[in-house]
Coordinates of C-alpha atoms in Angstrom, one line a residue:
Chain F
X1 CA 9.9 6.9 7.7
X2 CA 8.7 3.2 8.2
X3 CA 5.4 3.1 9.3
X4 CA 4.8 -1.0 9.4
X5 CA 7.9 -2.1 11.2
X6 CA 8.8 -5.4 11.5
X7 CA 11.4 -5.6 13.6
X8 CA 12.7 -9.3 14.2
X9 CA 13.9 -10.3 10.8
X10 CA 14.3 -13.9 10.8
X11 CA 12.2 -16.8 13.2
X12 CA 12.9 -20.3 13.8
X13 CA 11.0 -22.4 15.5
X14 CA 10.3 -26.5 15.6
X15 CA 7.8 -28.2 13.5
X16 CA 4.5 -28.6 15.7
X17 CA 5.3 -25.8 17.9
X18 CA 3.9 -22.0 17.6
X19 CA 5.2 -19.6 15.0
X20 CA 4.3 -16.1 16.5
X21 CA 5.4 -13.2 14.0
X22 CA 5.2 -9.4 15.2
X23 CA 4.5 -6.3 13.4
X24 CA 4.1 -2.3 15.1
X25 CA 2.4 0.2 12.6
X26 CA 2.6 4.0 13.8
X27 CA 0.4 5.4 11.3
X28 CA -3.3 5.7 13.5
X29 CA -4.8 6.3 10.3
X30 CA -4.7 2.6 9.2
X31 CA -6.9 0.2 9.7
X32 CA -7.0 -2.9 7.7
X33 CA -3.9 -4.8 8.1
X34 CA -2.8 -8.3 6.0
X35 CA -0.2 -10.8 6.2
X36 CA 1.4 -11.7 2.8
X37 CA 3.5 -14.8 2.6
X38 CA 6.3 -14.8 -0.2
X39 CA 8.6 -17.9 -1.6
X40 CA 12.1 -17.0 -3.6
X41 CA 11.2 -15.6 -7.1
X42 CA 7.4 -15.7 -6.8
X43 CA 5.0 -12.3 -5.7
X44 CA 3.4 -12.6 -2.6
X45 CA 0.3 -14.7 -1.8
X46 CA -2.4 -13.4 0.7
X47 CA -2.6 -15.1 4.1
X48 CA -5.2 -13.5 6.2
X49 CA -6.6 -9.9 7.1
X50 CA -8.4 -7.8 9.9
X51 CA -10.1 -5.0 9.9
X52 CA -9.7 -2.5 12.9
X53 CA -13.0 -3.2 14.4
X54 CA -11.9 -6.7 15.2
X55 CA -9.1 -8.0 17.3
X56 CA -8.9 -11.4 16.0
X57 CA -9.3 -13.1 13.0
X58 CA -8.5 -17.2 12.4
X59 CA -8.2 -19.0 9.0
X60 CA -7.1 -22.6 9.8
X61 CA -3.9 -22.7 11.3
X62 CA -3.9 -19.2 11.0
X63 CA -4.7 -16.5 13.6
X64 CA -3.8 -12.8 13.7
X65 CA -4.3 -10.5 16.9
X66 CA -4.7 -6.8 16.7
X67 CA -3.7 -4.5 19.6
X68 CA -5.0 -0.8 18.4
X69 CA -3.9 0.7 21.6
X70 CA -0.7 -0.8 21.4
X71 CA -0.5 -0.5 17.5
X72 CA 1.0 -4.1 17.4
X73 CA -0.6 -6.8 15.4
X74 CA 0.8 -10.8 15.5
X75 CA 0.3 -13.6 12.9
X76 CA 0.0 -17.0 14.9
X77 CA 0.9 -19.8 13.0
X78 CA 0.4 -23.2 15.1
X79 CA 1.1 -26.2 14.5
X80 CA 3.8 -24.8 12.1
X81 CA 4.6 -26.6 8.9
X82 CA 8.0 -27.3 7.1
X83 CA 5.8 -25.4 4.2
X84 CA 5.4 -22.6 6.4
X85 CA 9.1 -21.8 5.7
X86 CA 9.1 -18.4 3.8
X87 CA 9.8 -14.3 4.1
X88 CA 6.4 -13.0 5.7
X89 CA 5.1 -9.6 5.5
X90 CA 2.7 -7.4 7.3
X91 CA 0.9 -4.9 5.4
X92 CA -1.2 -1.9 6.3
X93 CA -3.7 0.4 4.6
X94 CA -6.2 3.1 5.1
X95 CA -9.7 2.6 4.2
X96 CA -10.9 5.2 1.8
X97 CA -6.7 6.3 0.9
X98 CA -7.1 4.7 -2.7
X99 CA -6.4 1.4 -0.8
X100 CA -2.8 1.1 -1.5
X101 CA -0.3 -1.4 0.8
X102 CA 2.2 -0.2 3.1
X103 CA 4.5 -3.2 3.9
X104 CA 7.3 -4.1 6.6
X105 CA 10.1 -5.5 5.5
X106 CA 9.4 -9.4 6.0
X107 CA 10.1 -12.0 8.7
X108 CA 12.0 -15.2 7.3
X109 CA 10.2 -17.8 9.1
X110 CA 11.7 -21.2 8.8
X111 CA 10.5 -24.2 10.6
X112 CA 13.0 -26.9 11.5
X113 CA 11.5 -30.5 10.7
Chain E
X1 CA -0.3 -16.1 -7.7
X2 CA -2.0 -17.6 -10.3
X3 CA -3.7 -14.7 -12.6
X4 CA -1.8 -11.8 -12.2
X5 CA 0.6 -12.4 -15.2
X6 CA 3.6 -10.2 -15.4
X7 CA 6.1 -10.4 -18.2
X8 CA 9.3 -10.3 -18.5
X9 CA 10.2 -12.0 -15.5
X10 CA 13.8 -11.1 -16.1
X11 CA 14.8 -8.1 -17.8
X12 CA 18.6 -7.0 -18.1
X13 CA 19.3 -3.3 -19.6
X14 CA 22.6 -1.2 -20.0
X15 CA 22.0 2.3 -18.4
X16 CA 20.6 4.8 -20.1
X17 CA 18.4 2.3 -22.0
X18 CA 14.7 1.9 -21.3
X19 CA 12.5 -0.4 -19.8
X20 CA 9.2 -1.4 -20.4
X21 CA 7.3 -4.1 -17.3
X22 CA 3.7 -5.2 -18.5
X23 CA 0.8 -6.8 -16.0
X24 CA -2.4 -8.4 -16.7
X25 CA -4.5 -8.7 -14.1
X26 CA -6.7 -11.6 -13.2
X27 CA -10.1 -11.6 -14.7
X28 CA -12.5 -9.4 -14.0
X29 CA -10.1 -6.9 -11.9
X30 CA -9.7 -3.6 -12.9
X31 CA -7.9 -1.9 -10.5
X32 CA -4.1 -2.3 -11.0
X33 CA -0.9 -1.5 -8.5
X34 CA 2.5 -1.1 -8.8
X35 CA 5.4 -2.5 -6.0
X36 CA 9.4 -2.2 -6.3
X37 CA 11.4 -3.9 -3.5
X38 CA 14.6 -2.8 -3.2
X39 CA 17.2 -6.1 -1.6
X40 CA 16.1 -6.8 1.5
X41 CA 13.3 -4.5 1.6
X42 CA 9.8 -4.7 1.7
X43 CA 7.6 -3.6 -1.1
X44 CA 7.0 0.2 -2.0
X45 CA 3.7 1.5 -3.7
X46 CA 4.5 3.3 -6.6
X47 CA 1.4 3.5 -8.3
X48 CA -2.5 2.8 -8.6
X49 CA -4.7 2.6 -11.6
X50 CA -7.7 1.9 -13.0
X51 CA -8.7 1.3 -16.6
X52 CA -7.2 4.7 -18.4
X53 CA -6.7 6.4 -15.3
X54 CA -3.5 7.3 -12.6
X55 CA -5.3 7.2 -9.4
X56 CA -2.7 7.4 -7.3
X57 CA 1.0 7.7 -8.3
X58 CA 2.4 9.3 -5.0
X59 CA 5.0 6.7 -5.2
X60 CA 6.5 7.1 -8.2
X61 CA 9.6 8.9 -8.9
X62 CA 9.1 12.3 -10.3
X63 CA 11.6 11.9 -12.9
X64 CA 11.8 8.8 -15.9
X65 CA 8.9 6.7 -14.4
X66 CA 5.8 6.3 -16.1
X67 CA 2.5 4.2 -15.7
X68 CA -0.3 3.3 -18.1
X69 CA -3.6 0.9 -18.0
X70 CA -5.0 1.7 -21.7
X71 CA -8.3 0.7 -22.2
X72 CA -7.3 -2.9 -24.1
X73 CA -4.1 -4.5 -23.2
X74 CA -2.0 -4.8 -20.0
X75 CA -0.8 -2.5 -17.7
X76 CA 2.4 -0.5 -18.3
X77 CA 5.2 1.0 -16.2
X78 CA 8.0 2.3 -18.4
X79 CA 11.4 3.6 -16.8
X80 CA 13.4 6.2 -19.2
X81 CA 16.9 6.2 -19.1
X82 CA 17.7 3.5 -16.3
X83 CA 20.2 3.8 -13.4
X84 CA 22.1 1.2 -11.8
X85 CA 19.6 1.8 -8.7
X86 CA 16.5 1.2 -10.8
X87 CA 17.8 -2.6 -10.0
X88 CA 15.0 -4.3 -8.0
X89 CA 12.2 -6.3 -8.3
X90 CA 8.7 -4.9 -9.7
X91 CA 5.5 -6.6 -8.5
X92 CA 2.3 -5.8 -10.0
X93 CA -1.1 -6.5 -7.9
X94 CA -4.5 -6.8 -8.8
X95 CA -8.1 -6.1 -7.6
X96 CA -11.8 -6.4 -8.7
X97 CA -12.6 -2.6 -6.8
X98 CA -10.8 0.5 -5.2
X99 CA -12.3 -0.3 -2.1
X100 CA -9.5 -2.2 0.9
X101 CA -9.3 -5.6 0.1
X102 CA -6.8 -8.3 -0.5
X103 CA -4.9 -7.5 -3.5
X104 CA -3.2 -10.5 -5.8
X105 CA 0.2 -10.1 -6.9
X106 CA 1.8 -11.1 -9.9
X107 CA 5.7 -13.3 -9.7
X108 CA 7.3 -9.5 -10.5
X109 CA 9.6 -8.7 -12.7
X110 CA 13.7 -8.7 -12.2
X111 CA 15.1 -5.9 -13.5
X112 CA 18.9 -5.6 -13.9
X113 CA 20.9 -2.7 -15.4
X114 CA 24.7 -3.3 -16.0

């Protein structure tokens, strides 16, 4: 039973332009979601989070938009980099469930120069 | 991923053997999580601890899996008897508190079995 879903699973887009990476959840019950960036043989590297009470958070180039009613959350990326290039993954969790990840399986993003 | 040390970063085993992944955590965290991703995959929570204690280990195989976090020294999770589908990568992550926060992975571990 997947309950982060990320459904597309690869992206390419121009340098410049907007990179615009989806992600549906169907567990209600969570409600802090992250975006995890990972290169070839290294772990992951946090991006950005929101918590449920917001609907938008921005770091930099960096935005993600949550849609509770729809259960869909989207990592902007804009202007995308060459360096942007990498597997993303959403990740969900449930505030007060011992705080552990549930991830989708990854988006490979890759950004033409 | 600087902090989250995990060692070996390759580790090849014949079946039936046993292996043994280790994680330090960065400094001053001591909450400790286990991930396996399976090829193409995302990650899958095996297991939480904190310092001597399984908090959470409703991921974990019921059968040859095994997690420690002893009071001095890294983290452990120990696999009996591997199987060719043990194969994956193992990521450890890190936090300085239970509550939801970002948590820092280590570079994993490769595990092979022939």
């Amino acid at each position: 039973d997947q309950q982060v879903k990320q459904n597309s699973p690869s992206l390419s887009v121009q340098e410049g332009r907007i990179s615009i990476l989806n992600c549906d959840y169907t567990n209600s019950m969570f409600d802090y979601f992250l975006w995890y960036k990972k290169y070839p043989a290294e772990g992951p590297t946090f991006l950005i989070s929101i918590s449920s009470i917001k609907d938008k958070n921005e770091d930099g180039r960096f935005t993600v938009f949550l849609n509770k009613s729809a259960k869909h959350l989207s990592l902007h990326i804009v202007p995308s980099q060459p360096g942007d290039s990498a597997v993303y993954f959403c990740a969900a969790a449930e505030t007060g469930a011992n705080s552990k990840l549930t991830f989708g399986k990854g988006i490979t993003l890759s950004v033409r120069p | 991923n600087a902090g989250v040390m995990q060692n070996p970063r390759h580790l090849v085993r014949r079946r039936g053997q046993e292996a043994r992944l280790r994680c330090s955590p960065m400094k001053g965290h001591s909450h400790v999580y286990w991930y396996r991703q399976l090829p193409e995959e995302g990650l899958k929570f095996m297991v939480y601890l904190q310092k001597e204690n399984i908090i959470d280990e409703s991921g974990m195989p019921k059968e040859r899996f095994s997690a420690e976090f002893p009071k001095e020294g890294p983290s452990i999770l120990r696999i009996q008897q591997v199987v060719r589908g043990d194969s994956a990568a193992y990521f450890c992550a890190s936090s300085p508190s239970g509550t939801v926060q970002p948590q820092h992975f280590g570079d994993g571990t490769r595990l092979s079995i022939l």
